[in-house]
Coordinates of C-alpha atoms in Angstrom, one line a residue:
M1160 CA 16.7 95.3 -6.0
S1161 CA 13.8 97.1 -4.4
I1162 CA 13.4 96.9 -0.5
A1163 CA 9.6 96.9 -0.7
N1164 CA 9.8 93.2 -2.2
T1165 CA 13.0 92.0 -0.9
N1166 CA 13.3 90.9 2.7
I1167 CA 16.8 90.0 3.7
Q1168 CA 16.9 88.3 7.1
P1169 CA 19.9 88.6 9.7
L1170 CA 22.5 85.8 9.4
V1171 CA 23.1 85.9 13.2
H1172 CA 20.0 86.8 15.3
P1173 CA 20.6 90.3 17.0
D1174 CA 19.7 88.6 20.5
K1175 CA 23.2 87.1 20.4
F1176 CA 24.6 90.7 20.9
V1177 CA 24.4 92.8 24.1
N1178 CA 21.5 95.5 24.0
L1179 CA 20.6 95.1 20.4
E1180 CA 17.0 94.4 21.3
K1181 CA 16.9 98.2 22.3
V1182 CA 18.5 99.7 19.1
T1183 CA 18.9 99.3 15.5
H1184 CA 22.5 99.0 15.3
L1185 CA 24.0 100.6 12.0
C1186 CA 27.3 101.5 13.3
T1187 CA 29.7 98.6 13.1
G1188 CA 32.1 100.8 11.1
G1189 CA 32.6 102.8 14.4
E1190 CA 32.4 100.2 16.9
A1191 CA 30.7 96.7 16.8
P1192 CA 28.2 95.5 19.4
W1193 CA 29.3 92.8 21.9
L1194 CA 28.6 89.0 21.6
K1195 CA 26.9 87.8 24.6
T1196 CA 29.4 84.6 24.6
Q1197 CA 32.2 86.8 25.5
E1198 CA 30.9 86.6 29.0
K1199 CA 32.1 83.1 29.1
V1200 CA 35.5 84.1 27.4
F1201 CA 36.3 86.7 30.0
A1202 CA 35.5 84.2 32.8
K1203 CA 37.4 81.6 31.1
F1204 CA 40.4 83.9 31.0
G1205 CA 40.1 84.5 34.8
Q1206 CA 40.1 81.0 35.5
L1207 CA 43.3 80.3 33.5
K1208 CA 45.0 83.6 34.6
G1209 CA 44.7 82.2 38.2
A1210 CA 46.0 78.6 37.5
G1211 CA 49.7 79.3 37.1
Y1212 CA 52.1 78.1 34.5
D1213 CA 49.6 75.5 33.2
G1214 CA 46.8 78.4 33.0
R1215 CA 49.0 80.4 31.0
S1216 CA 50.0 77.6 28.8
K1217 CA 46.3 77.1 27.9
I1218 CA 45.8 80.9 27.2
Y1219 CA 48.6 81.0 24.7
A1220 CA 47.3 77.6 23.2
I1221 CA 44.0 79.5 22.5
G1222 CA 46.1 82.3 21.2
E1223 CA 47.3 80.0 18.6
R1224 CA 43.9 78.9 17.6
C1225 CA 43.0 82.2 17.0
R1226 CA 46.1 82.8 15.0
Q1227 CA 44.9 79.8 12.8
R1228 CA 41.5 81.2 12.2
M1229 CA 42.9 84.5 11.1
G1230 CA 44.9 82.4 8.6
E1231 CA 41.6 80.9 7.5
L1232 CA 39.9 84.2 7.1
W1233 CA 42.5 85.8 5.2
E1234 CA 43.6 82.8 3.2
A1235 CA 47.3 82.9 4.3
P1236 CA 49.6 81.0 6.5
A1237 CA 48.9 81.4 9.8
H1238 CA 52.5 81.4 10.9
R1239 CA 52.8 84.7 8.9
I1240 CA 50.2 86.5 10.9
A1241 CA 51.3 88.2 14.3
F1242 CA 49.2 90.1 16.9
M1243 CA 50.1 93.7 16.9
P1244 CA 48.5 96.2 19.3
S1245 CA 47.0 98.4 16.7
A1246 CA 46.7 98.7 12.9
A1247 CA 48.8 101.9 13.1
E1248 CA 51.7 99.9 14.5
G1249 CA 51.5 97.5 11.6
M1250 CA 52.1 100.4 9.2
N1251 CA 54.6 101.9 11.3
W1252 CA 56.7 98.8 11.4
L1253 CA 57.5 99.2 7.6
A1254 CA 57.7 102.8 8.0
R1255 CA 60.6 102.4 10.6
G1256 CA 62.2 99.2 9.3
L1257 CA 62.8 99.9 5.6
D1258 CA 66.2 101.3 4.4
W1259 CA 64.9 104.5 3.2
Q1260 CA 67.1 106.7 0.8
E1261 CA 66.5 110.3 -0.2
G1262 CA 64.3 110.3 -3.6
D1263 CA 62.3 107.1 -2.4
N1264 CA 58.3 107.6 -2.3
V1265 CA 55.4 106.4 -0.8
V1266 CA 52.0 106.4 -2.7
T1267 CA 48.8 106.6 -0.7
T1268 CA 45.8 108.6 -1.2
N1269 CA 44.3 112.0 -0.2
L1270 CA 41.1 110.3 1.5
E1271 CA 42.9 108.0 3.7
F1272 CA 42.6 107.1 7.5
P1273 CA 45.5 109.2 9.2
S1274 CA 47.2 105.8 10.4
V1275 CA 47.9 104.9 6.7
A1276 CA 48.5 108.6 5.3
Y1277 CA 50.8 109.6 8.2
A1278 CA 52.7 106.5 9.0
W1279 CA 55.5 107.9 7.1
K1280 CA 55.5 111.4 8.3
H1281 CA 58.9 111.4 9.6
L1282 CA 60.5 110.2 6.3
R1283 CA 59.9 113.8 4.6
S1284 CA 62.6 115.0 6.6
Q1285 CA 64.8 112.3 4.8
G1286 CA 63.9 113.4 1.4
V1287 CA 61.2 110.7 0.9
D1288 CA 58.2 112.1 -1.1
I1289 CA 54.7 111.1 0.0
R1290 CA 52.6 111.3 -2.6
L1291 CA 48.7 111.6 -1.9
V1292 CA 46.6 110.4 -5.1
P1293 CA 43.4 112.5 -5.0
H1294 CA 40.1 111.0 -5.2
S1295 CA 37.5 111.6 -8.1
N1296 CA 34.3 112.8 -6.6
W1297 CA 35.1 110.6 -3.6
I1298 CA 36.2 107.7 -5.6
V1299 CA 39.7 106.5 -5.5
N1300 CA 40.8 105.0 -8.9
E1301 CA 42.9 102.3 -8.9
T1302 CA 44.4 103.3 -12.1
D1303 CA 45.5 106.6 -10.7
L1304 CA 47.3 104.7 -7.7
L1305 CA 49.3 102.6 -10.2
N1306 CA 50.3 105.7 -12.3
A1307 CA 51.6 107.1 -9.3
I1308 CA 54.2 104.6 -8.9
D1309 CA 57.7 104.4 -10.3
E1310 CA 60.9 102.7 -10.0
R1311 CA 61.6 104.8 -6.5
T1312 CA 58.3 103.8 -4.8
R1313 CA 58.9 101.7 -1.8
V1314 CA 55.4 101.2 -0.4
L1315 CA 52.0 101.5 -1.9
A1316 CA 49.7 102.0 1.4
V1317 CA 46.0 101.9 1.0
S1318 CA 42.8 100.8 3.1
H1319 CA 41.1 98.0 1.6
V1320 CA 37.8 99.5 2.4
S1321 CA 37.6 103.4 2.8
F1322 CA 36.5 104.6 6.3
Y1323 CA 35.2 107.6 4.6
T1324 CA 33.1 106.2 1.7
G1325 CA 33.0 102.6 2.1
Q1326 CA 34.7 102.1 -1.2
C1327 CA 36.5 98.5 -1.5
L1328 CA 39.5 98.7 -3.5
N1329 CA 40.5 95.9 -6.1
L1330 CA 43.4 94.3 -4.4
E1331 CA 44.0 91.9 -7.3
Q1332 CA 44.5 94.8 -9.6
L1333 CA 46.8 96.7 -7.6
S1334 CA 49.0 93.8 -6.4
A1335 CA 49.3 92.8 -10.3
G1336 CA 50.0 96.5 -11.1
I1337 CA 53.2 96.8 -8.9
R1338 CA 54.5 93.3 -9.8
D1339 CA 57.2 94.6 -12.1
Y1340 CA 58.4 97.1 -9.3
Q1341 CA 60.2 96.5 -5.9
T1342 CA 56.9 98.2 -4.3
L1343 CA 55.8 96.6 -1.1
F1344 CA 52.0 96.5 -0.9
A1345 CA 50.6 97.4 2.6
V1346 CA 46.9 97.3 3.4
D1347 CA 44.8 98.2 6.2
A1348 CA 41.9 95.9 6.4
T1349 CA 40.0 97.3 9.4
H1350 CA 36.9 98.0 7.4
S1351 CA 36.8 95.0 5.2
S1352 CA 38.3 92.1 7.6
G1353 CA 35.2 90.2 8.8
V1354 CA 32.6 91.4 6.3
V1355 CA 34.3 91.0 2.7
E1356 CA 36.9 88.6 1.6
V1357 CA 40.5 89.5 2.4
T1358 CA 43.3 87.8 0.5
A1359 CA 46.3 88.8 2.4
E1360 CA 48.8 87.0 0.2
L1361 CA 48.0 89.5 -2.4
T1362 CA 49.8 91.9 -0.3
D1363 CA 53.0 92.2 1.7
L1364 CA 51.5 93.7 4.8
T1365 CA 47.9 93.4 5.9
V1366 CA 46.8 94.7 9.4
S1367 CA 43.4 95.0 10.7
S1368 CA 41.8 96.3 14.0
S1369 CA 39.6 93.9 15.8
Y1370 CA 36.9 95.9 17.3
K1371 CA 34.8 96.7 14.0
W1372 CA 33.8 94.2 11.7
M1373 CA 35.6 91.3 13.3
L1374 CA 33.7 91.4 16.4
G1375 CA 36.3 91.8 18.8
T1376 CA 37.6 94.8 20.8
H1377 CA 40.6 97.1 21.2
G1378 CA 44.0 96.0 21.9
V1379 CA 45.0 93.5 19.3
A1380 CA 45.5 94.0 15.5
P1381 CA 46.3 90.7 13.6
C1382 CA 49.0 91.6 10.8
Y1383 CA 50.0 89.5 8.0
F1384 CA 53.7 90.0 7.0
S1385 CA 54.9 88.5 3.7
E1386 CA 58.4 86.9 3.2
R1387 CA 59.5 89.4 0.8
A1388 CA 58.6 92.1 3.5
E1389 CA 60.3 90.4 5.9
T1390 CA 63.5 90.3 4.1
K1391 CA 63.4 93.9 3.3
T1392 CA 62.5 95.1 6.7
K1393 CA 64.8 95.4 9.6
V1394 CA 63.4 95.0 13.3
T1395 CA 63.5 97.9 15.2
C1396 CA 61.5 96.9 18.5
F1397 CA 62.9 94.2 20.6
G1398 CA 61.8 92.4 23.7
W1399 CA 62.0 88.8 25.1
H1400 CA 59.3 87.6 23.0
N1401 CA 60.9 88.3 19.6
L1402 CA 64.5 87.1 20.5
S1403 CA 66.0 83.9 21.2
V1404 CA 66.7 84.5 24.9
W1405 CA 65.3 81.2 26.6
P1406 CA 66.3 78.4 26.7
E1407 CA 69.4 79.7 25.1
Q1408 CA 70.4 82.1 28.0
G1409 CA 69.8 81.6 31.5
A1410 CA 69.6 84.7 34.0
E1411 CA 72.6 86.5 32.6
R1412 CA 72.4 88.4 29.5
L1413 CA 74.9 87.8 26.5
A1414 CA 76.0 90.7 24.1
N1415 CA 73.5 89.8 21.5
A1416 CA 70.5 87.5 21.0
P1417 CA 69.3 86.3 17.6
E1418 CA 66.0 87.6 16.2
K1419 CA 63.1 85.0 16.0
S1420 CA 61.4 84.3 12.8
M1421 CA 57.7 85.1 12.1
P1422 CA 55.1 85.5 13.9
E1423 CA 56.9 86.3 16.9
K1424 CA 59.3 88.5 15.0
L1425 CA 56.5 91.3 15.1
E1426 CA 55.5 90.5 18.8
P1427 CA 58.5 91.9 20.9
G1428 CA 56.3 91.5 24.2
N1429 CA 53.2 89.6 25.1
P1430 CA 50.0 90.3 23.0
A1431 CA 46.9 91.2 25.0
M1432 CA 45.9 87.7 25.4
L1433 CA 42.5 88.6 26.8
V1434 CA 41.6 90.6 23.6
V1435 CA 43.2 87.7 21.5
M1436 CA 40.7 85.2 23.3
H1437 CA 38.0 87.5 22.6
L1438 CA 38.9 87.7 18.8
D1439 CA 39.1 83.9 18.9
Q1440 CA 35.5 83.7 19.9
A1441 CA 34.4 86.2 17.5
L1442 CA 36.2 84.3 14.5
E1443 CA 34.4 81.2 15.5
I1444 CA 31.2 82.9 14.6
L1445 CA 32.3 84.5 11.4
L1446 CA 34.0 81.4 10.0
S1447 CA 31.0 79.4 10.8
V1448 CA 28.6 81.6 8.8
G1449 CA 31.3 82.0 6.2
I1450 CA 33.0 85.4 4.7
T1451 CA 31.4 84.8 1.4
K1452 CA 27.9 84.6 2.6
I1453 CA 28.6 87.6 4.9
S1454 CA 30.1 89.9 2.3
D1455 CA 26.9 89.0 0.0
H1456 CA 24.7 89.9 2.7
A1457 CA 26.5 93.0 3.6
R1458 CA 26.8 94.5 0.1
S1459 CA 23.1 93.5 -0.9
L1460 CA 21.9 95.4 2.6
S1461 CA 24.3 98.3 1.1
K1462 CA 22.4 98.6 -1.9
Q1463 CA 18.9 98.8 -0.1
V1464 CA 20.6 101.5 2.0
S1465 CA 22.0 103.3 -1.0
D1466 CA 18.6 103.1 -3.1
G1467 CA 16.5 104.4 -0.1
L1468 CA 18.8 107.0 0.4
K1469 CA 18.7 108.3 -3.2
E1470 CA 15.0 108.0 -3.2
I1471 CA 14.7 110.4 -0.2
G1472 CA 17.1 112.7 -2.2
F1473 CA 20.5 112.4 -0.2
T1474 CA 23.7 112.2 -2.1
V1475 CA 25.5 108.8 -1.8
I1476 CA 29.1 108.9 -2.1
S1477 CA 29.7 105.1 -2.0
P1478 CA 30.4 103.1 -5.1
Q1479 CA 27.3 101.9 -7.0
N1480 CA 29.2 98.9 -8.4
Y1481 CA 28.5 95.7 -6.4
N1482 CA 32.1 94.7 -6.1
S1483 CA 33.4 98.1 -5.0
R1484 CA 30.9 98.1 -2.2
S1485 CA 31.4 97.0 1.4
G1486 CA 29.4 97.1 4.6
N1487 CA 29.7 100.8 4.8
T1488 CA 27.1 103.0 2.9
C1489 CA 27.8 106.6 3.0
F1490 CA 26.0 109.9 2.1
Q1491 CA 26.7 113.5 2.4
F1492 CA 25.2 115.9 5.0
S1493 CA 26.9 119.3 6.2
N1494 CA 26.0 118.6 10.0
A1495 CA 26.5 115.0 10.1
M1496 CA 27.0 114.8 13.8
K1497 CA 23.7 116.5 14.3
M1498 CA 22.2 113.8 12.5
Q1499 CA 23.8 111.0 14.1
N1500 CA 22.6 112.4 17.4
Q1501 CA 19.0 112.9 16.2
L1502 CA 18.8 109.2 15.1
A1503 CA 20.5 108.0 18.1
E1504 CA 17.4 109.8 20.0
R1505 CA 15.1 107.9 18.1
G1506 CA 17.2 104.4 18.6
I1507 CA 19.2 104.0 15.5
L1508 CA 22.9 104.1 15.9
C1509 CA 25.1 105.4 12.9
W1510 CA 28.5 107.2 12.5
G1511 CA 28.4 110.9 11.3
E1512 CA 31.5 113.1 10.9
Y1513 CA 33.2 115.3 8.5
G1514 CA 30.5 116.1 6.3
R1515 CA 29.2 112.6 5.9
V1516 CA 27.2 110.0 7.6
R1517 CA 28.0 106.2 7.4
I1518 CA 25.6 103.5 7.8
S1519 CA 27.0 100.1 8.4
T1520 CA 25.3 96.8 7.7
H1521 CA 26.9 93.6 9.2
L1522 CA 25.7 89.9 9.7
Y1523 CA 23.0 91.1 12.6
N1524 CA 21.2 93.1 10.4
G1525 CA 18.5 92.8 7.9
S1526 CA 16.0 94.6 5.8
N1527 CA 13.7 95.6 8.8
D1528 CA 16.5 97.5 10.0
V1529 CA 17.0 99.3 6.7
R1530 CA 13.5 100.3 6.6
R1531 CA 13.3 101.6 10.0
F1532 CA 16.3 103.7 9.4
L1533 CA 15.1 105.2 6.0
G1534 CA 11.6 105.6 7.7
V1535 CA 12.9 107.7 10.6
L1536 CA 15.4 109.6 8.6
S1537 CA 12.6 110.7 6.3
E1538 CA 10.8 112.1 9.0
L1539 CA 13.7 114.3 10.6
Q1540 CA 13.5 117.9 10.8
L1541 CA 17.0 118.6 9.6

């Protein structure tokens, strides 16, 4: 596909977002732009919050609609999806709740995001081995991950899409590869949910931040939790929302209170309902376009970015295989922050850190954005 003779149009016009008429926004992998319709959501929340018990009930009804929409996006039963405060908390729920024994192990990669790689940090003192499978020239091979698993592997923990390279792991292959073990499969979908297909039922835990590809903001991370994981994991955080306190109890507390089932089990207190309402609005947009269409769009733009970077002479570290692509296309540059700042001065927003620059293409981007980025990049004095 040559960018010269292919013109991919945005799936959603950039004028639906705040300030995109002023910039070329290629940094969704860091922070997504804000939908203009979210202003009405904020106003609606304010109206309902001041409407007493009835208003609060309506807020929670919108929350349940959001849960249903997450189930549709992830192809999973909505009642198995909870709203957690962050993706890190999802991984830590497993780390805290499993009955760990000396000699157990966790398999992850040495190219992982910290909240995946280090959720198990405290377990080393209990004799648990944390196996960091090395990448091979920036690519994590699914076979290498599976070869690191044995009968004592309690959890395989990975990001569906890498924050550093944009590689999209094959969840079907990994899920099938651990079928003969008692290993739980935990996936951080922060860089995939909203831009490529996520099939949560292939996993035991799928969790995602909302402020990137799902077009929401900080404070809520939807988390799918399988029945198998639920039976193996004890609850370690309690509050009024995940215990059967009312109407079973009145004002006075009894010695004990039964735990609720999913999804409340993972929600000890009130979720950040304003953020849930914003996520609900964003999901309406994503689902109306369709995740398959969005995925094809983002991966096609990724190829244009990758081809253009290689023509200029940069080393692309993202996979070249179509199914291993995502919305993130990454290339090496030693002073990545300097490049990020130079591009920002020229109205192009990307994300540069740790020796690589990340270009993110989503449903509001098109080939003209790619052309502008490549044109400006080729003129920079680096």
